[in-house]
Amino acid sequence: MWLPAYATRSERLGRLFVVLFAVAVLVFLIGPLFVVFPLSVSKDPFFTFPIKEYSWRWYADFFENTRWTKSLVNSLIAAVFSTALATLLGTLAALGISRPGFPWRKAVMALMISPMIMPVVIVAVGAYMFFGALGLTDTRTGLVLAHAGLAIPFVVVTVLSALSTYDANLTRAGASLGAGPVSVFFAVTLPLILPGIVSGALLAFAVSFDEVIVALFLTGADQRTLPVQMFSGIRDQINPTIMAAASLLTTVSIALFVLLSLIRRVRRA
Amino acid sequence: MAQTMSLATPLSRPDLRAALRRAERPNRLRALALALPALLFLIVTFGAPIGLFLTTAVRNPEVRHILPQTVSTLDQWDGQGVPGEEAFAALAADLARAKENSTAAALGKRLNYESAGMRSRIMSVTRHLGSFADGPLAPQFIALDPAWADTELWAIIKRNGAPVTLYYLLTAVDLGQDATGGIGRVAADQAVFLDILGRTLWIAGLVTVATLLLGFPTAYVISLAPARVAGLMLLMVLLPLWTSLLVRTTAWVVLLQTDGVINQVLLALGLTTEKLQLMLTRFGTVTAMTHIQLPFTILPILSVMKSISEGQMRAARSLGAPPLAAFWRIYAPQTLPGVAAGCLMTFILSLGYYITPALVGGPRDQMVSNFIATYINRDLNWGMAAALACLLLVMTLSIYLAFLRIVGAERIKLG
């Protein structure tokens, strides 16, 4: 399989083995994602296969229970606002960092990326303590600020990667034709890096929408997000309504992923 | 090199470099100004909170604020023998105020960390303050509890009058201070923290090795596959990365349950006759974490593998290398940067896991993050939580620095 003509017989056998191994790993990767969907439409409250009877009752449960619907709305609100904030700040930062004369680039990048690698519990407890002193715990503002901080590195990295293929001569050309830096940005740079910015925004949205730990510490009953509601549910007693919630979260993730892939395709074409 | 330098120096005007820097300065400042809002934002919402939280690992306000008179009286005490009557009087006065402000419990809790039984001792004295007769207080304290005649007890109060303590940080590495302030190992039944740290490193290591063993061949196959197939395979790696960590953990909870899918399949295939306990086990935790981390290990390896030219293997083979030798001596070494990037990233992220061990693991599989959360949520012991956070952060940052050295922050790519 995908071998040159001179390959020996044992090489072919070995290759077949490696390919089968890789396929097994890919099934291992993708399989668990699709466990929740069938269980969410099973009539049985037990998580057993094969499914005997299908029913939408768990989705009805989800949408009739205000605790679930409210948490979904809370998640959407937090994600929209933190995405807007992170995209604005992250894009500006990437524009600065990509300029040739940017000082202390390595240190600044190391700092910008650090929210990605920081143990989330430390972030969450720190925010709980600091925001608590400012009266921002149990508020939407606190959650949005913390989520925006977590999402900024994702925007910076994606926009920087879009800028790495941007030809700086285009900026010079715009300037030589008499446009000021701001009009050059909006007329030339922005349209070209827009796919990168949108990709970053999609990532930022996913980061906030899926985040559990910071939300667990920063939200009270009124701002509780969907993942927090799910987490407490699983800790308590896992029930099929959680499968419905998990399916909804996964659907949103897949939708964001498909959007991103479409943007990438447009960019390449 | 040295020669060219010495030749070049007289030719270039000494201030040229400085002049160039000066000319570029506005540009540099403008570039920095663009990044400044995000930097400031991260410092305020991220750096400051974490910094503040970590300082609680050494902060020691309880004794100093609740027993101010006692602390200043004990300043004169040389630590030899039981302190005089004035110390007892000061303590009685401080505790009377603590009773009014209801701070005695906080004091008792803090001192109880240092010596078991201090909480009840403090609470008992505070309760009996009203019934103390006039005259010397020391005998009445000692009559209530002989421990008040113990030099060690007073030494503990004196030591904790300081605004800063090493107690939490020492405890986090299973060390303790005795009455004289000497540092030593704590009793075996209290030495739990090195075990937790070791367990965290061990689980992170297991997950890293597992993702490498599963991910390397997979990345190799994807790098060889024709574009169409490779695209599909890459999709199968990227999609899990996009799915919420909580959903993936939930899926594993369902799969690993005693009546779950894995046991059903094993039973149906006749591979086992009774249901296996998979939930709340180390195996379950490592499996779920490996599943979640696998894309982080695969992607950097894949990106390096794609850049290795096919011609090299062909050349090695044509020079007579057997297939395996060509692979190990020519191909594998070139993949090392990707392997390092993927494994370091997975190891860093694995150290900080909280959700997955909390939901899939048993009590013996809880990692440092879980204990930090427990200290905050259940015990309200901020000092211990912060000390553990310091250790976790030191581990994480030292590997992050290695990552920056070997890979570099600018090489991080997403999808």
XYZ file of C-alpha atoms in Angstrom:
684
model
C 0.000 0.000 0.000
C 1.502 3.297 -1.115
C 4.877 1.655 -1.576
C 7.469 1.943 -4.325
C 7.732 -0.938 -6.797
C 10.984 -2.244 -5.322
C 9.400 -2.993 -1.930
C 10.022 -6.476 -0.601
C 7.289 -8.828 0.459
C 7.961 -8.389 4.183
C 7.923 -4.644 3.631
C 4.485 -4.899 2.075
C 3.253 -7.002 4.977
C 4.730 -4.539 7.458
C 3.135 -1.622 5.655
C -0.246 -3.365 5.660
C 0.114 -3.890 9.405
C 1.000 -0.206 10.032
C -1.917 0.994 7.922
C -4.358 -1.265 9.779
C -2.912 0.006 13.078
C -3.403 3.637 11.984
C -6.972 2.930 10.917
C -7.643 1.379 14.327
C -6.213 4.480 16.033
C -8.395 6.739 13.874
C -11.462 4.694 14.805
C -10.424 5.007 18.465
C -10.196 8.791 17.951
C -13.496 9.309 16.242
C -15.609 6.508 17.751
C -16.311 7.976 21.200
C -17.609 11.201 19.620
C -20.485 9.310 18.094
C -21.441 7.290 21.151
C -23.544 10.099 22.581
C -25.823 10.619 19.559
C -27.555 7.208 19.495
C -27.878 7.162 23.288
C -29.544 10.573 23.241
C -32.361 9.238 21.048
C -32.769 5.914 22.831
C -36.010 5.489 24.705
C -34.286 3.465 27.442
C -32.800 5.479 30.275
C -29.917 2.964 30.444
C -26.851 3.420 28.289
C -26.972 0.112 26.489
C -26.596 -0.977 22.901
C -28.245 -2.079 20.690
C -30.958 0.524 20.937
C -34.413 -1.011 21.000
C -36.688 1.986 20.617
C -35.990 5.529 19.468
C -37.508 8.615 21.008
C -36.949 12.353 21.308
C -38.022 12.364 24.935
C -34.587 13.405 26.301
C -34.492 16.402 23.966
C -38.007 17.291 25.099
C -36.722 17.002 28.669
C -33.846 19.305 27.834
C -35.959 22.006 26.208
C -38.746 21.847 28.796
C -36.388 22.206 31.738
C -35.555 25.880 32.301
C -32.308 24.943 34.047
C -31.002 23.420 30.818
C -32.363 26.060 28.464
C -31.127 28.874 30.644
C -27.658 27.355 30.777
C -27.645 27.076 26.988
C -28.571 30.761 26.649
C -25.930 31.707 29.254
C -23.277 29.774 27.330
C -24.189 31.469 24.070
C -24.096 34.948 25.620
C -20.736 34.360 27.314
C -19.269 32.866 24.138
C -20.445 35.713 21.875
C -19.077 38.473 24.095
C -15.772 36.805 24.942
C -15.281 35.965 21.253
C -15.799 39.598 20.272
C -13.345 40.791 22.926
C -10.714 38.128 22.218
C -10.948 38.617 18.443
C -10.474 42.377 18.706
C -7.549 42.234 21.140
C -5.952 39.160 19.571
C -6.089 40.539 16.022
C -4.536 43.857 17.069
C -1.806 42.001 18.935
C -1.079 39.751 15.948
C -0.849 42.799 13.668
C 1.717 44.311 16.032
C 3.729 41.139 16.553
C 3.937 40.455 12.813
C 5.595 43.814 12.124
C 9.318 43.509 11.420
C 10.533 45.818 14.196
C 8.480 44.271 17.005
C 10.548 44.369 20.204
C 11.000 41.366 22.529
C 8.992 39.223 20.136
C 9.937 35.890 21.699
C 9.076 36.952 25.242
C 5.800 38.579 24.196
C 4.784 35.482 22.223
C 5.679 33.205 25.136
C 3.454 35.362 27.340
C 0.594 35.561 24.835
C 0.527 31.781 24.395
C 0.785 30.988 28.107
C -3.011 30.901 28.761
C -3.077 27.882 26.427
C -0.730 25.824 28.590
C -1.595 27.125 32.052
C -3.374 24.500 34.200
C -6.974 25.685 34.024
C -7.638 25.071 37.712
C -4.975 27.642 38.611
C -6.525 30.136 36.193
C -9.975 29.438 37.616
C -9.033 29.737 41.288
C -6.965 32.865 40.615
C -9.881 34.493 38.798
C -12.260 33.381 41.548
C -10.105 35.111 44.147
C -9.191 38.261 42.188
C -12.600 38.809 40.590
C -14.185 38.079 43.953
C -12.306 41.024 45.451
C -13.615 43.195 42.593
C -17.178 41.933 42.985
C -17.054 40.193 39.597
C -17.783 36.625 40.678
C -21.324 35.454 39.954
C -21.500 38.005 37.145
C -21.474 37.618 33.400
C -18.748 40.238 33.084
C -16.309 38.158 35.119
C -16.945 35.049 33.042
C -16.621 36.961 29.752
C -13.315 38.551 30.826
C -11.828 35.236 31.937
C -12.978 33.396 28.804
C -11.637 36.171 26.579
C -8.252 35.780 28.283
C -8.284 32.031 27.591
C -9.273 32.610 23.956
C -6.779 35.372 23.030
C -3.861 33.001 22.261
C -6.014 31.057 19.793
C -6.844 34.265 17.909
C -3.229 35.491 17.987
C -1.889 32.205 16.600
C -4.458 31.943 13.781
C -4.194 35.588 12.709
C -0.381 35.430 12.806
C -0.499 32.393 10.560
C -2.769 34.304 8.148
C -0.382 37.271 8.260
C 2.619 35.061 7.529
C 1.342 34.592 3.985
C 0.394 38.256 3.626
C 2.650 40.210 1.278
C 3.820 43.356 3.080
C 4.472 44.961 -0.307
C 0.706 45.331 -0.669
C 0.687 47.670 2.329
C 3.529 49.656 0.775
C 1.699 49.759 -2.547
C -1.406 51.094 -0.817
C 0.626 53.723 1.011
C 2.432 54.778 -2.166
C -0.944 55.329 -3.809
C -1.738 57.820 -1.091
C -3.819 55.837 1.412
C -3.236 56.420 5.110
C -2.357 53.478 7.363
C -5.956 53.063 8.528
C -7.463 53.027 5.041
C -4.711 50.659 3.864
C -5.653 48.347 6.693
C -9.362 48.346 5.927
C -9.042 48.349 2.133
C -6.092 45.986 1.654
C -4.955 44.072 4.728
C -8.250 43.267 6.407
C -9.956 41.627 3.411
C -6.883 39.447 2.860
C -6.512 38.263 6.454
C -10.249 38.106 7.172
C -10.420 34.304 6.799
C -7.698 34.044 9.448
C -9.568 36.404 11.772
C -12.805 34.469 11.317
C -10.995 31.184 11.998
C -9.585 32.693 15.169
C -13.036 33.901 16.185
C -14.506 30.429 15.622
C -11.793 28.913 17.808
C -12.389 31.553 20.466
C -16.101 30.757 20.404
C -15.397 27.050 20.821
C -12.981 27.728 23.704
C -15.593 29.706 25.632
C -18.577 27.554 24.695
C -16.886 24.326 25.854
C -15.058 25.646 28.918
C -15.995 24.036 32.243
C -13.557 24.782 35.045
C -13.376 28.591 35.024
C -17.148 28.743 34.614
C -17.536 26.313 37.504
C -15.699 28.713 39.820
C -16.953 32.046 38.478
C -20.656 31.483 37.930
C -23.562 31.374 40.326
C -26.922 29.752 39.640
C -27.950 32.614 37.338
C -24.957 32.521 34.973
C -24.405 28.744 35.011
C -23.282 27.587 31.563
C -24.238 24.432 29.695
C -20.928 22.591 30.360
C -21.169 23.435 34.078
C -24.718 22.131 34.184
C -23.540 18.958 32.433
C -20.541 18.525 34.723
C -22.642 18.741 37.880
C -25.136 16.344 36.299
C -22.478 13.734 35.528
C -20.988 14.036 39.025
C -24.394 13.599 40.539
C -26.081 10.903 38.469
C -25.482 10.564 34.769
C -28.820 10.622 32.953
C -29.921 10.549 29.318
C -30.753 14.271 29.264
C -27.001 14.795 29.620
C -26.599 12.744 26.422
C -28.975 15.150 24.699
C -26.927 18.102 26.002
C -23.678 16.431 24.917
C -25.142 15.815 21.457
C -26.086 19.481 21.169
C -22.577 20.581 22.213
C -21.039 18.164 19.709
C -23.348 19.403 16.951
C -22.220 22.967 17.618
C -18.552 21.845 17.574
C -19.027 20.002 14.284
C -20.828 23.006 12.794
C -17.952 25.305 13.805
C -15.465 22.808 12.395
C -17.287 22.567 9.073
C -17.428 26.376 8.879
C -13.701 26.571 9.528
C -12.932 23.949 6.873
C -15.038 25.870 4.352
C -13.146 29.080 5.154
C -9.813 27.275 4.742
C -10.937 25.915 1.388
C -11.963 29.385 0.191
C -8.600 30.698 1.335
C -6.694 28.099 -0.611
C -8.769 28.456 -3.767
C 35.416 35.969 11.377
C 37.495 38.008 13.802
C 39.465 39.371 10.882
C 36.423 40.594 8.966
C 35.141 42.217 12.124
C 38.353 44.142 12.658
C 38.364 45.138 8.999
C 34.774 46.265 9.104
C 34.933 48.297 12.279
C 36.955 51.272 11.023
C 34.777 51.486 7.919
C 31.411 51.792 9.679
C 30.687 54.936 11.621
C 30.313 53.969 15.285
C 26.999 55.757 15.726
C 25.391 54.295 12.613
C 23.833 51.417 14.482
C 22.444 53.752 17.126
C 21.126 56.130 14.474
C 19.351 53.263 12.734
C 17.800 52.178 15.994
C 16.637 55.700 16.661
C 15.106 55.961 13.193
C 13.257 52.682 13.664
C 12.053 53.559 17.103
C 8.626 54.992 16.151
C 7.917 51.842 14.135
C 8.872 49.618 17.007
C 6.710 51.589 19.399
C 3.768 51.505 16.999
C 4.088 47.724 16.696
C 4.268 47.387 20.455
C 1.282 49.696 20.932
C -0.838 47.323 18.839
C -0.009 44.391 21.093
C -0.287 46.408 24.282
C -4.076 46.167 24.826
C -3.972 42.381 24.660
C -0.903 42.250 26.905
C -2.484 44.520 29.494
C -5.713 42.560 29.290
C -3.873 39.302 29.898
C -1.934 40.824 32.785
C -5.144 42.023 34.452
C -7.387 39.009 33.841
C -4.667 36.405 33.975
C -1.320 37.363 35.438
C -2.566 39.381 38.408
C -5.156 36.803 39.546
C -2.673 33.945 39.328
C 0.017 35.993 41.069
C -2.350 36.997 43.844
C -3.519 33.420 44.293
C 0.043 32.094 44.494
C 1.018 34.571 47.229
C -1.551 32.917 49.520
C 0.914 30.006 49.653
C 3.123 32.058 52.010
C 0.658 34.533 53.526
C 0.052 34.038 57.228
C -2.390 36.664 58.468
C -4.399 34.724 61.080
C -2.232 34.778 64.217
C -0.868 38.260 63.521
C -4.305 39.815 63.099
C -6.283 37.854 65.667
C -3.642 37.701 68.440
C -1.788 41.049 68.083
C -1.101 41.529 71.814
C 0.022 37.946 72.305
C 2.408 38.193 69.358
C 4.004 41.401 70.644
C 4.311 39.962 74.171
C 5.909 36.785 72.837
C 8.511 38.937 71.043
C 10.217 39.295 74.446
C 9.978 35.557 75.155
C 13.224 33.614 74.574
C 11.484 30.298 73.916
C 12.837 28.771 77.148
C 10.211 27.522 79.589
C 6.569 28.556 79.706
C 6.019 32.286 78.999
C 5.065 34.468 81.978
C 1.657 35.620 83.147
C 1.671 38.623 80.766
C 1.531 36.251 77.775
C -1.518 34.474 79.208
C -3.163 37.815 79.953
C -2.483 39.039 76.408
C -3.864 35.810 74.955
C -6.990 36.081 77.098
C -7.520 39.683 75.943
C -6.943 38.772 72.281
C -9.294 35.802 72.479
C -11.987 37.908 74.131
C -11.840 40.229 71.126
C -11.768 37.231 68.775
C -14.922 35.970 70.446
C -16.639 39.300 69.801
C -15.522 39.369 66.157
C -16.121 35.624 65.752
C -12.618 35.086 64.426
C -11.605 32.433 66.972
C -12.624 29.622 64.637
C -10.371 30.899 61.840
C -7.469 31.107 64.288
C -8.153 27.632 65.643
C -8.303 26.227 62.119
C -4.967 27.829 61.165
C -3.160 26.667 64.316
C -4.668 23.208 63.966
C -2.693 22.761 60.702
C 0.507 23.139 62.725
C -0.485 20.975 65.669
C -3.531 18.747 65.887
C -5.799 19.647 68.799
C -5.125 23.387 68.672
C -8.582 24.117 67.306
C -10.381 22.548 70.253
C -7.880 24.097 72.676
C -8.492 27.619 71.320
C -12.250 27.106 71.168
C -12.370 25.706 74.702
C -10.415 28.648 76.189
C -12.571 31.116 74.260
C -15.703 29.464 75.665
C -14.379 29.483 79.250
C -13.036 33.071 79.236
C -16.133 34.346 81.043
C -15.834 31.831 83.872
C -12.164 32.607 84.605
C -11.703 34.019 88.136
C -9.714 37.182 88.837
C -6.034 36.704 89.651
C -3.304 34.907 87.689
C -4.607 33.440 84.436
C -1.781 31.016 83.734
C -2.842 28.388 86.305
C -6.441 28.598 85.112
C -5.388 28.058 81.462
C -3.267 25.083 82.527
C -6.035 23.676 84.702
C -8.345 23.800 81.680
C -5.818 22.047 79.458
C -2.313 21.038 80.610
C -1.080 21.628 77.051
C -0.895 25.374 77.826
C 2.171 24.570 79.933
C 3.798 23.165 76.821
C 6.679 25.285 75.466
C 6.129 23.878 71.987
C 2.582 25.227 71.834
C 3.779 28.743 72.598
C 6.624 28.380 70.125
C 4.059 27.616 67.417
C 2.049 30.742 68.255
C 5.220 32.863 68.311
C 6.462 31.505 64.988
C 3.134 32.153 63.286
C 3.113 35.767 64.415
C 5.286 36.346 61.331
C 3.452 37.669 58.252
C 4.993 34.971 56.062
C 5.024 31.215 56.571
C 6.733 28.326 54.858
C 4.201 25.926 56.330
C 2.087 25.371 53.194
C 4.988 25.097 50.765
C 6.848 22.707 53.065
C 3.729 20.609 53.602
C 3.241 20.373 49.842
C 6.544 18.490 49.622
C 5.926 16.450 52.795
C 8.224 18.545 54.984
C 7.416 20.183 58.297
C 8.918 22.486 60.916
C 9.383 21.339 64.505
C 9.063 23.576 67.552
C 12.555 25.014 67.123
C 11.952 25.777 63.442
C 14.097 22.922 62.125
C 12.877 21.404 58.861
C 12.328 17.667 58.544
C 10.142 14.999 56.989
C 6.613 14.734 58.339
C 5.252 11.502 59.811
C 4.590 8.790 57.254
C 0.816 8.921 57.729
C 0.768 12.615 56.791
C 3.214 12.361 53.903
C 0.700 12.279 51.040
C 1.723 15.151 48.806
C 4.849 13.750 47.135
C 2.702 10.762 46.252
C 0.161 13.068 44.579
C 2.897 14.918 42.684
C 4.539 11.669 41.653
C 1.193 10.290 40.519
C 0.536 13.422 38.446
C 3.913 13.138 36.711
C 3.424 9.383 36.205
C -0.052 9.717 34.666
C 1.126 12.573 32.420
C 4.109 10.432 31.384
C 1.950 7.391 30.652
C -0.422 9.488 28.555
C 2.497 11.048 26.649
C 4.047 7.656 25.862
C 0.662 6.197 24.882
C -0.107 9.090 22.515
C 3.349 8.730 20.952
C 3.015 4.954 20.455
C -0.443 5.359 18.914
C 0.200 8.674 17.182
C 3.554 8.155 15.465
C 2.474 5.302 13.151
C -0.809 7.105 12.504
C 0.963 10.319 11.506
C 3.311 8.235 9.340
C 0.427 6.613 7.480
C -1.353 9.960 7.008
C 1.843 11.490 5.612
C 2.126 8.671 3.051
C -1.517 8.423 2.029
C -2.734 9.947 -1.243
C -4.148 13.465 -0.776
C -7.812 12.420 -0.708
C -7.381 9.674 1.881
C -4.987 11.819 3.909
C -7.561 14.613 4.016
C -10.177 12.248 5.370
C -7.760 10.851 7.940
C -6.737 14.340 9.024
C -10.401 15.165 9.499
C -10.657 12.238 11.913
C -7.774 13.731 13.921
C -9.046 17.328 13.879
C -12.695 16.699 14.662
C -12.048 15.324 18.179
C -9.848 18.353 18.865
C -12.866 20.547 18.216
C -15.238 18.576 20.363
C -15.593 19.682 23.947
C -13.324 17.951 26.427
C -16.322 17.435 28.673
C -18.278 15.672 25.923
C -15.352 13.380 25.186
C -15.016 12.589 28.883
C -18.763 11.948 29.088
C -18.443 9.527 26.191
C -15.749 7.646 28.102
C -17.909 7.516 31.206
C -20.585 5.818 29.116
C -18.125 3.500 27.378
C -16.310 2.409 30.533
C -19.313 1.808 32.799
C -19.771 -1.692 34.204
C -22.823 -2.059 31.945
C -21.151 0.069 29.286
C -20.347 -0.518 25.672
C -16.837 -1.904 26.196
C -17.986 -4.560 28.650
C -20.895 -5.481 26.373
C -18.543 -5.951 23.424
C -16.015 -7.936 25.468
C -18.773 -10.208 26.780
C -20.299 -10.665 23.344
C -16.912 -11.609 21.886
C -16.331 -14.028 24.743
C -13.080 -12.271 25.684
C -14.205 -12.051 29.279
C -16.746 -13.980 31.289
C -17.502 -11.323 33.868
C -17.826 -7.566 33.588
C -14.614 -5.660 34.183
C -14.370 -2.680 36.501
C -13.131 0.050 34.128
C -14.696 3.203 35.556
C -12.926 4.812 38.510
C -9.653 3.109 37.543
C -6.210 4.278 36.463
C -6.634 2.398 33.190
C -9.862 4.252 32.428
C -8.318 7.634 33.280
C -5.234 7.080 31.140
C -7.320 5.743 28.234
C -9.669 8.740 28.241
C -6.784 11.202 28.604
C -4.870 9.487 25.797
C -7.902 9.814 23.569
C -8.185 13.519 24.343
C -4.467 14.279 23.939
C -3.803 12.165 20.846
C -4.425 14.974 18.299
C -1.969 17.251 20.150
C 0.780 14.655 19.691
C -0.147 13.641 16.132
C -0.377 17.067 14.479
C 3.186 18.374 15.093
C 4.649 14.963 14.132
C 2.569 14.923 10.960
C 3.639 18.424 10.016
C 7.333 17.434 10.277
C 6.790 14.136 8.436
C 5.199 15.944 5.511
C 8.357 17.988 5.073
C 10.681 14.955 4.854
C 11.515 14.257 1.249
C 10.646 10.799 -0.084
C 13.874 10.752 -2.055
C 15.928 10.277 1.085
C 14.436 6.882 1.885
C 14.850 5.864 -1.737
C 18.471 6.976 -1.642
C 19.088 5.042 1.564
C 17.549 1.927 0.037
C 19.509 2.248 -3.180
C 22.692 2.481 -1.113
C 21.821 -0.915 0.321
C 20.085 -0.129 3.618
C 17.456 -2.703 4.573
C 13.961 -1.154 4.996
C 14.047 -1.014 8.796
C 17.559 0.406 8.952
C 16.636 3.079 6.415
C 13.624 3.956 8.503
C 15.427 4.140 11.837
C 18.644 5.767 10.669
C 17.393 8.145 7.993
C 13.700 8.819 8.548
C 13.082 8.598 12.305
C 15.810 11.046 13.428
C 14.356 13.735 11.189
C 10.955 13.414 12.842
C 12.441 14.239 16.262
C 11.495 17.956 16.271
C 7.868 17.003 15.686
C 8.016 14.233 18.280
C 9.494 16.669 20.810
C 6.882 19.339 20.069
C 3.962 16.899 20.268
C 5.146 15.060 23.359
C 6.097 18.196 25.294
C 2.715 19.781 24.522
C 0.841 16.653 25.575
C 2.910 16.332 28.752
C 2.345 19.993 29.696
C -1.403 19.776 29.117
C -1.699 16.398 30.872
C -0.122 17.757 34.060
C -3.051 20.152 34.528
C -5.931 17.717 33.941
C -8.916 18.108 36.227
C -12.199 17.140 34.534
C -11.227 13.715 33.247
C -9.692 12.340 36.485
C -12.611 13.823 38.435
C -15.204 12.000 36.321
C -13.426 8.831 35.164
C -10.806 8.245 37.874
C -11.066 6.770 41.350
C -9.684 8.390 44.507
C -6.186 7.058 43.708
C -6.216 8.652 40.238
C -6.906 12.246 41.275
C -4.171 14.604 40.100
C -2.740 17.813 41.597
C -5.450 19.979 39.992
C -8.172 17.919 41.671
C -6.571 18.445 45.071
C -6.264 22.193 44.450
C -9.989 22.343 43.707
C -10.834 20.185 46.731
C -8.782 22.393 49.075
C -10.703 25.429 47.816
C -14.195 23.939 47.617
C -14.311 21.554 50.555
C -11.627 22.557 53.073
C -11.501 26.311 52.354
C -7.748 25.961 52.812
C -6.418 28.564 50.371
C -2.838 28.285 51.583
C -2.571 24.579 50.777
C -4.315 25.045 47.421
C -1.874 27.829 46.522
C 1.162 25.792 47.604
C 0.082 22.877 45.390
C -0.606 25.358 42.584
C 2.964 26.678 42.963
C 4.353 23.175 42.525
C 2.106 22.443 39.548
C 3.091 25.747 37.988
C 6.808 25.108 38.491
C 6.461 21.734 36.766
C 4.363 23.184 33.944
C 6.523 26.247 33.359
C 9.814 24.349 33.362
C 8.503 22.097 30.615
C 6.971 25.097 28.823
C 10.431 26.750 28.859
C 11.913 23.579 27.393
C 9.159 23.686 24.762
C 9.951 27.341 23.938
C 13.662 26.470 23.700
C 13.199 23.436 21.483
C 10.114 24.372 19.473
C 9.378 28.082 19.973
C 6.072 29.826 20.611
C 5.928 31.080 17.042
C 5.779 27.553 15.672
C 2.516 26.679 17.427
C -0.133 25.981 14.821
C -3.780 25.180 15.216
C -5.287 22.634 12.875
